[in-house]
Short mmCIF file of C-alpha atoms in Angstrom, two decimals:
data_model
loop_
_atom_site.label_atom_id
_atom_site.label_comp_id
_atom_site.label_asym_id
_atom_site.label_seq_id
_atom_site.Cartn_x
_atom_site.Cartn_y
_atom_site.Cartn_z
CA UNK A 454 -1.70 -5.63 -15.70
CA UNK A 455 2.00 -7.14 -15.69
CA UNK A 456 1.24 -9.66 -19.09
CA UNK A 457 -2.43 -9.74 -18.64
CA UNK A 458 -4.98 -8.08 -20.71
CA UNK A 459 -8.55 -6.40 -19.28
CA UNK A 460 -9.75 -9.03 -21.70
CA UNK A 461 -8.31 -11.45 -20.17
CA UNK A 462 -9.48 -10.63 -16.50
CA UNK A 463 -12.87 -9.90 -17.64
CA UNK A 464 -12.71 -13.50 -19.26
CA UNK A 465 -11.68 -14.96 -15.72
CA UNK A 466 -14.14 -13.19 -14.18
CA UNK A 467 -17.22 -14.60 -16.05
CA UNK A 468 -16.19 -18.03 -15.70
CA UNK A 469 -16.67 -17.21 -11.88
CA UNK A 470 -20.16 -16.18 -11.92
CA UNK A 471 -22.29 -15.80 -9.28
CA UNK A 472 -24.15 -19.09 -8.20
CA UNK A 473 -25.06 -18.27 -4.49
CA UNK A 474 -27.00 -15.96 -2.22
CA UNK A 475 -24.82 -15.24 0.73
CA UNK A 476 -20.91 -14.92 0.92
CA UNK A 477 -19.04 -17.89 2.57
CA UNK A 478 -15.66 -18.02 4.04
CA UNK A 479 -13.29 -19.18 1.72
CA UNK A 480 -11.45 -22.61 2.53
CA UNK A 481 -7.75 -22.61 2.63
CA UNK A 482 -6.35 -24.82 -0.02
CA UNK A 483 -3.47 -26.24 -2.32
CA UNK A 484 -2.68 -27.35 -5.78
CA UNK A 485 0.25 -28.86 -7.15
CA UNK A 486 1.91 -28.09 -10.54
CA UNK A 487 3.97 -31.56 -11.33
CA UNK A 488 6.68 -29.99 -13.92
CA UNK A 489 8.58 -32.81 -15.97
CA UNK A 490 11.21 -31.48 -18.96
CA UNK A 491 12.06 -32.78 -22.68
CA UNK A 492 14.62 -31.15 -24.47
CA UNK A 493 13.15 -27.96 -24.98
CA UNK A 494 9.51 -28.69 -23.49
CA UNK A 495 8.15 -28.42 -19.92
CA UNK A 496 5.02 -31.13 -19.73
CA UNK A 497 2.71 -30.22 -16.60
CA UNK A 498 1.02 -33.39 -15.03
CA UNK A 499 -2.80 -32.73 -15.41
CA UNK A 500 -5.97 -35.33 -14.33
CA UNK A 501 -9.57 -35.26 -15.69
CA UNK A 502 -12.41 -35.30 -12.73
CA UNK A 503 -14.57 -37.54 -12.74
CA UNK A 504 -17.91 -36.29 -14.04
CA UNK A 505 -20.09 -37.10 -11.31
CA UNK A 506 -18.36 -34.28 -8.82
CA UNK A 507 -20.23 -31.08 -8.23
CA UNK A 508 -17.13 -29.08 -8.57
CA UNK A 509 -15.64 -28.87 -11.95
CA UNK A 510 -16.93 -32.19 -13.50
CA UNK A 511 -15.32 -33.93 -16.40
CA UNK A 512 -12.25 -30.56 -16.13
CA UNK A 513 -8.61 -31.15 -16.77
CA UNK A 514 -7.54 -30.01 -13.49
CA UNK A 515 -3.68 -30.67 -11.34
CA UNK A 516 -4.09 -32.34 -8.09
CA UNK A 517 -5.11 -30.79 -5.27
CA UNK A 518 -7.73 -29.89 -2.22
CA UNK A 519 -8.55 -27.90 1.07
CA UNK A 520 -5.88 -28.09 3.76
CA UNK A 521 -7.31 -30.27 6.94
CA UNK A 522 -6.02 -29.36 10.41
CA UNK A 523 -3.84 -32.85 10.77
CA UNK A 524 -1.45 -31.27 8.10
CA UNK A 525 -0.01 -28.95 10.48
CA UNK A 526 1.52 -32.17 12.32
CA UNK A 527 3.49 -34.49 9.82
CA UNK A 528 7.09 -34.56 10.13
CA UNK A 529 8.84 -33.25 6.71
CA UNK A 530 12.67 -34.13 5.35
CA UNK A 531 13.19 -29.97 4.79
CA UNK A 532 11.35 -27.15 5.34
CA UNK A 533 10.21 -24.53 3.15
CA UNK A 534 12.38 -22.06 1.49
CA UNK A 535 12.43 -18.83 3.25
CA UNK A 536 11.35 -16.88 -0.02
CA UNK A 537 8.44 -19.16 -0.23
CA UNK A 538 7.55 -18.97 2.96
CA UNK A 539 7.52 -15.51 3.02
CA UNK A 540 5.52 -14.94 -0.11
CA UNK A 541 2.90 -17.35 1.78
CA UNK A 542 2.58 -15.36 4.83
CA UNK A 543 2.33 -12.34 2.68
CA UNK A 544 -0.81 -10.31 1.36
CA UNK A 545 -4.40 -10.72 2.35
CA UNK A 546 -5.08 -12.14 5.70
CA UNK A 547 -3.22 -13.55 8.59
CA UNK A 548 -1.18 -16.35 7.29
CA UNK A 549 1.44 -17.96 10.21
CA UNK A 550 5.10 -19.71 9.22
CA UNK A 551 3.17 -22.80 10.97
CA UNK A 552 -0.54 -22.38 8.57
CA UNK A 553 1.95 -21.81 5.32
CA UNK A 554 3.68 -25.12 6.45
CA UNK A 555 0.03 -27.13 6.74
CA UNK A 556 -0.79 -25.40 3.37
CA UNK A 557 2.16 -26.45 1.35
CA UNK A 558 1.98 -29.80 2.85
CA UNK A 559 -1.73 -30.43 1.60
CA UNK A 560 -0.32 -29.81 -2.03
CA UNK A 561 2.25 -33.14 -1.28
CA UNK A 562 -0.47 -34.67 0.19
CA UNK A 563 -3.11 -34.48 -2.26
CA UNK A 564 -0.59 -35.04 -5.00
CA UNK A 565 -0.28 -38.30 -3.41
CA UNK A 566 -4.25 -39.13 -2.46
CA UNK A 567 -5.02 -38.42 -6.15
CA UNK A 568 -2.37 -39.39 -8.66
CA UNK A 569 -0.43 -41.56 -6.54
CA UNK A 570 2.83 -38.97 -6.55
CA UNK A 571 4.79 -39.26 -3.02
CA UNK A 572 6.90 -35.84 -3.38
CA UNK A 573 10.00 -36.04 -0.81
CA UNK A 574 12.95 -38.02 0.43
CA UNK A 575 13.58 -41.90 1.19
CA UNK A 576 13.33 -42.41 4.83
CA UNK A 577 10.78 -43.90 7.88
CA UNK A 578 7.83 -41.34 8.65
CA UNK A 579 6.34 -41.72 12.33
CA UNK A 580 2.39 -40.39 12.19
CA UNK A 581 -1.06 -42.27 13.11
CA UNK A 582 -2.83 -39.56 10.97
CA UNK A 583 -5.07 -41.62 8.16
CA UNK A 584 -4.53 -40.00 5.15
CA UNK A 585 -0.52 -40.12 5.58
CA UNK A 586 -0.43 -43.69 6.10
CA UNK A 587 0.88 -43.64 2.45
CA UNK A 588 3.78 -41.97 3.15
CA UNK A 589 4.54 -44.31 6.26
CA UNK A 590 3.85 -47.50 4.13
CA UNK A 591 6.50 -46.21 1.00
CA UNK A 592 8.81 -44.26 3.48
CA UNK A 593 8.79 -41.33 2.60
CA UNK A 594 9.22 -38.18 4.59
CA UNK A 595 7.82 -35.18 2.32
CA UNK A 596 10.22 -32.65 1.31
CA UNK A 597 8.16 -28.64 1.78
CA UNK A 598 12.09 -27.21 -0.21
CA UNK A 599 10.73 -28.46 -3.30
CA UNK A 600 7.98 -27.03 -3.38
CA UNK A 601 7.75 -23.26 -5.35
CA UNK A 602 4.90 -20.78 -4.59
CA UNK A 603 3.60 -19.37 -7.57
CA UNK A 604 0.29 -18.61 -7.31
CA UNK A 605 -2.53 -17.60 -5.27
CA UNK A 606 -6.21 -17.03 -5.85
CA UNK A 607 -9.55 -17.11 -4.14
CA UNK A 608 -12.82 -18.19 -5.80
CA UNK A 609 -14.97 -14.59 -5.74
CA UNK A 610 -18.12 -14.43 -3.00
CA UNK A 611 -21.30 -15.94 -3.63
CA UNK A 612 -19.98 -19.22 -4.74
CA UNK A 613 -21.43 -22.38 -3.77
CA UNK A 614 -18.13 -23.57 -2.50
CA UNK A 615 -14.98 -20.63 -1.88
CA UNK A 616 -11.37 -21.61 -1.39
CA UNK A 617 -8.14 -19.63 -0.60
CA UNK A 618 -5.64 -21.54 -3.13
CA UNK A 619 -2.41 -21.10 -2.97
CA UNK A 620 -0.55 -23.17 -6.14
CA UNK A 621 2.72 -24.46 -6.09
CA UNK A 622 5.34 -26.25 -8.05
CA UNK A 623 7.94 -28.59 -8.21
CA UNK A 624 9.65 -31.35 -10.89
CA UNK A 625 8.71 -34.78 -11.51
CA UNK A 626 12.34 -35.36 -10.05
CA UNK A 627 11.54 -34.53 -6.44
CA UNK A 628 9.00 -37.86 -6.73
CA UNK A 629 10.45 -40.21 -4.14
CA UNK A 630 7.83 -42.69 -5.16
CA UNK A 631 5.54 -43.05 -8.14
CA UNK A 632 2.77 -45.48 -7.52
CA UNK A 633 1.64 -47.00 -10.70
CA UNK A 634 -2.14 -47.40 -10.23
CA UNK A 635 -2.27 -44.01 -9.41
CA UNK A 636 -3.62 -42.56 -6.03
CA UNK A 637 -5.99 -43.83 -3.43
CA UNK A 638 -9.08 -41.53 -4.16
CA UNK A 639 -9.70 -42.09 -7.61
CA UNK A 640 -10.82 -38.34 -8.21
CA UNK A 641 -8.88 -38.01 -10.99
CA UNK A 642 -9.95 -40.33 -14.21
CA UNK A 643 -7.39 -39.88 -16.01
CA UNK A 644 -3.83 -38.53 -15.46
CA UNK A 645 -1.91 -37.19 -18.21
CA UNK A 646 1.83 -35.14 -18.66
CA UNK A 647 0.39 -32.49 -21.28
CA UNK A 648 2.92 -30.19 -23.48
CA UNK A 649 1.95 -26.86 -21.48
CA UNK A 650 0.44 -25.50 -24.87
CA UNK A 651 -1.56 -28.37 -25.26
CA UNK A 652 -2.62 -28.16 -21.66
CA UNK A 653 -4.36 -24.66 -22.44
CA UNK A 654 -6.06 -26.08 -25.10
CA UNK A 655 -7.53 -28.48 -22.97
CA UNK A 656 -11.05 -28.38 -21.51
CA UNK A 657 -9.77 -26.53 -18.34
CA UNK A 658 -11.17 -24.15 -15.72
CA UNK A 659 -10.24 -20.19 -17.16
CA UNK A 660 -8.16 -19.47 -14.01
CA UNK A 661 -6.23 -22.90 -14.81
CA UNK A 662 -5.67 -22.15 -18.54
CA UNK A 663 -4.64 -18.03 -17.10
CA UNK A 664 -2.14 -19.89 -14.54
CA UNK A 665 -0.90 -21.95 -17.30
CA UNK A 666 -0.07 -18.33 -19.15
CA UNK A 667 1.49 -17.55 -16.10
CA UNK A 668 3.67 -20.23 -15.78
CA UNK A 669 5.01 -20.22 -19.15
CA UNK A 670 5.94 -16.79 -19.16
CA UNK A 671 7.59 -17.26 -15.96
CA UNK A 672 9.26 -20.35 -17.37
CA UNK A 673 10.42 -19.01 -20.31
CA UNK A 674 12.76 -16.38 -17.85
CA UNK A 675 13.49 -18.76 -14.97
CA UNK A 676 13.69 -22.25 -16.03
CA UNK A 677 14.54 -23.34 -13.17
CA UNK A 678 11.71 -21.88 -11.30
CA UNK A 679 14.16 -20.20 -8.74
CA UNK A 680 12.69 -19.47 -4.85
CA UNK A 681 11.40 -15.85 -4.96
CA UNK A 682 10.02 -15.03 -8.27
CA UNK A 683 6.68 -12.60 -8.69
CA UNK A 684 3.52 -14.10 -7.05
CA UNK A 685 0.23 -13.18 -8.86
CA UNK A 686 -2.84 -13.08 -6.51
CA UNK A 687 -6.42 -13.25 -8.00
CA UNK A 688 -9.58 -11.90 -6.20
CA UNK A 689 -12.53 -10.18 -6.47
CA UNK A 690 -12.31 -6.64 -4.92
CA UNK A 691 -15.58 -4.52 -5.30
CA UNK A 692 -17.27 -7.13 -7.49
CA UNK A 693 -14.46 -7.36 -10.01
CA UNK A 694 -11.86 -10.14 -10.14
CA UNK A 695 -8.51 -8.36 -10.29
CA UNK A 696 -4.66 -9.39 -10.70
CA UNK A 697 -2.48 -8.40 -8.21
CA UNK A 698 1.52 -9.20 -7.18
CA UNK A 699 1.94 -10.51 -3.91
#
């Protein structure tokens, strides 16, 4: 299983237990990994929901949410990097150059709705849509290049609520603006850069503290994070949540 034990799965799988009655069409959507370096460490950038939400209340969790349709039409300084972009339209489904754009640009634009992080490059941003008045008001045109695709997973059927993810990265150097009462939404309670060990060990969905796992291992070859590294996919395929490389 490619640094993953059956244990390990079976663990991932549990915490995604059954909770509905009929399947529902997962949701596509985004999460940001905010990467910042000392010395030796990587720190991720992780918030606590607030504990009134029905999804994941009171969780360590990074920023992020369901792409909406208006993504597809901001403007952006750079475009994807081809190896991303290709690893995005890759694998299950029907995933377009043009959906992979509105998908990647949901993770800059949650990033910035909930912890007040504008990710891109100095310069005036023309759009009317609502929630990217932000980026109009700081000018900033978001940057999709610094963005690195590095995981995907969906939540198994017979959730109450079922999202496509797809999770990227990127550093705490490709913030063009850092907003110091954090973002507009207040979902996130409390926003914290965590030492990624101590990030495991915090209270955290399974598939978070797995991707964390992920990430380090991945880190600990390619510090850097260069474009085109190995993808792992999670799913549930004939009632058992499996690992796969996209």
């Amino acid at each position: 299983m490619d640094g993953m034990t059956k244990a390990d799965i079976d663990k991932v799988e549990r915490s995604a237990a059954v909770l509905g009655t009929s399947p529902i069409r997962p949701r596509d959507a985004a999460t940001l990994i905010l990467l910042d370096r000392k010395g030796d460490e990587f720190l991720v950038l992780m918030g606590r929901r607030h504990a009134r939400h029905a999804f994941m209340p009171g969780k360590f969790v990074f920023p992020g949410g369901r792409t909406d349709p208006a993504d597809s039409h901001i403007p952006v300084a750079t475009a994807l990097h081809p190896k991303d972009e290709a690893g995005l339209t890759a694998g299950l489904g029907r995933t377009s150059p043009a959906r992979a754009r509105a998908i990647a640009l949901s993770a800059i634009r949650e990033t910035y709705e909930e912890a007040g992080l504008l990710i891109g490059q100095k310069g005036a941003l023309a759009t009317t849509t609502r929630d990217w008045q932000g980026f109009v008001e700081h000018g900033v045109r978001p940057s999709l290049d610094a963005l690195r695709f590095i995981a995907r997973a969906i939540t198994p059927p017979n959730r109450v609520r079922r999202f496509d993810t797809r999770f990227f990265s990127a550093w705490r150097g490709d913030v063009a603006v850092e907003l110091p009462d954090g973002g507009p939404t207040n979902e996130l309670e409390e926003l914290v850069w965590l030492p990624l060990a101590k990030a495991r060990e915090a209270d955290v969905p399974d598939i978070t503290r797995t991707l964390l796992e992920e990430l380090e291992r991945r880190l600990a070859d390619d510090p850097l994070l260069l474009p085109g590294g190995s993808v792992p996919f999670y799913r549930s395929v004939r009632n058992r949540f499996v690992r796969e490389i996209l």
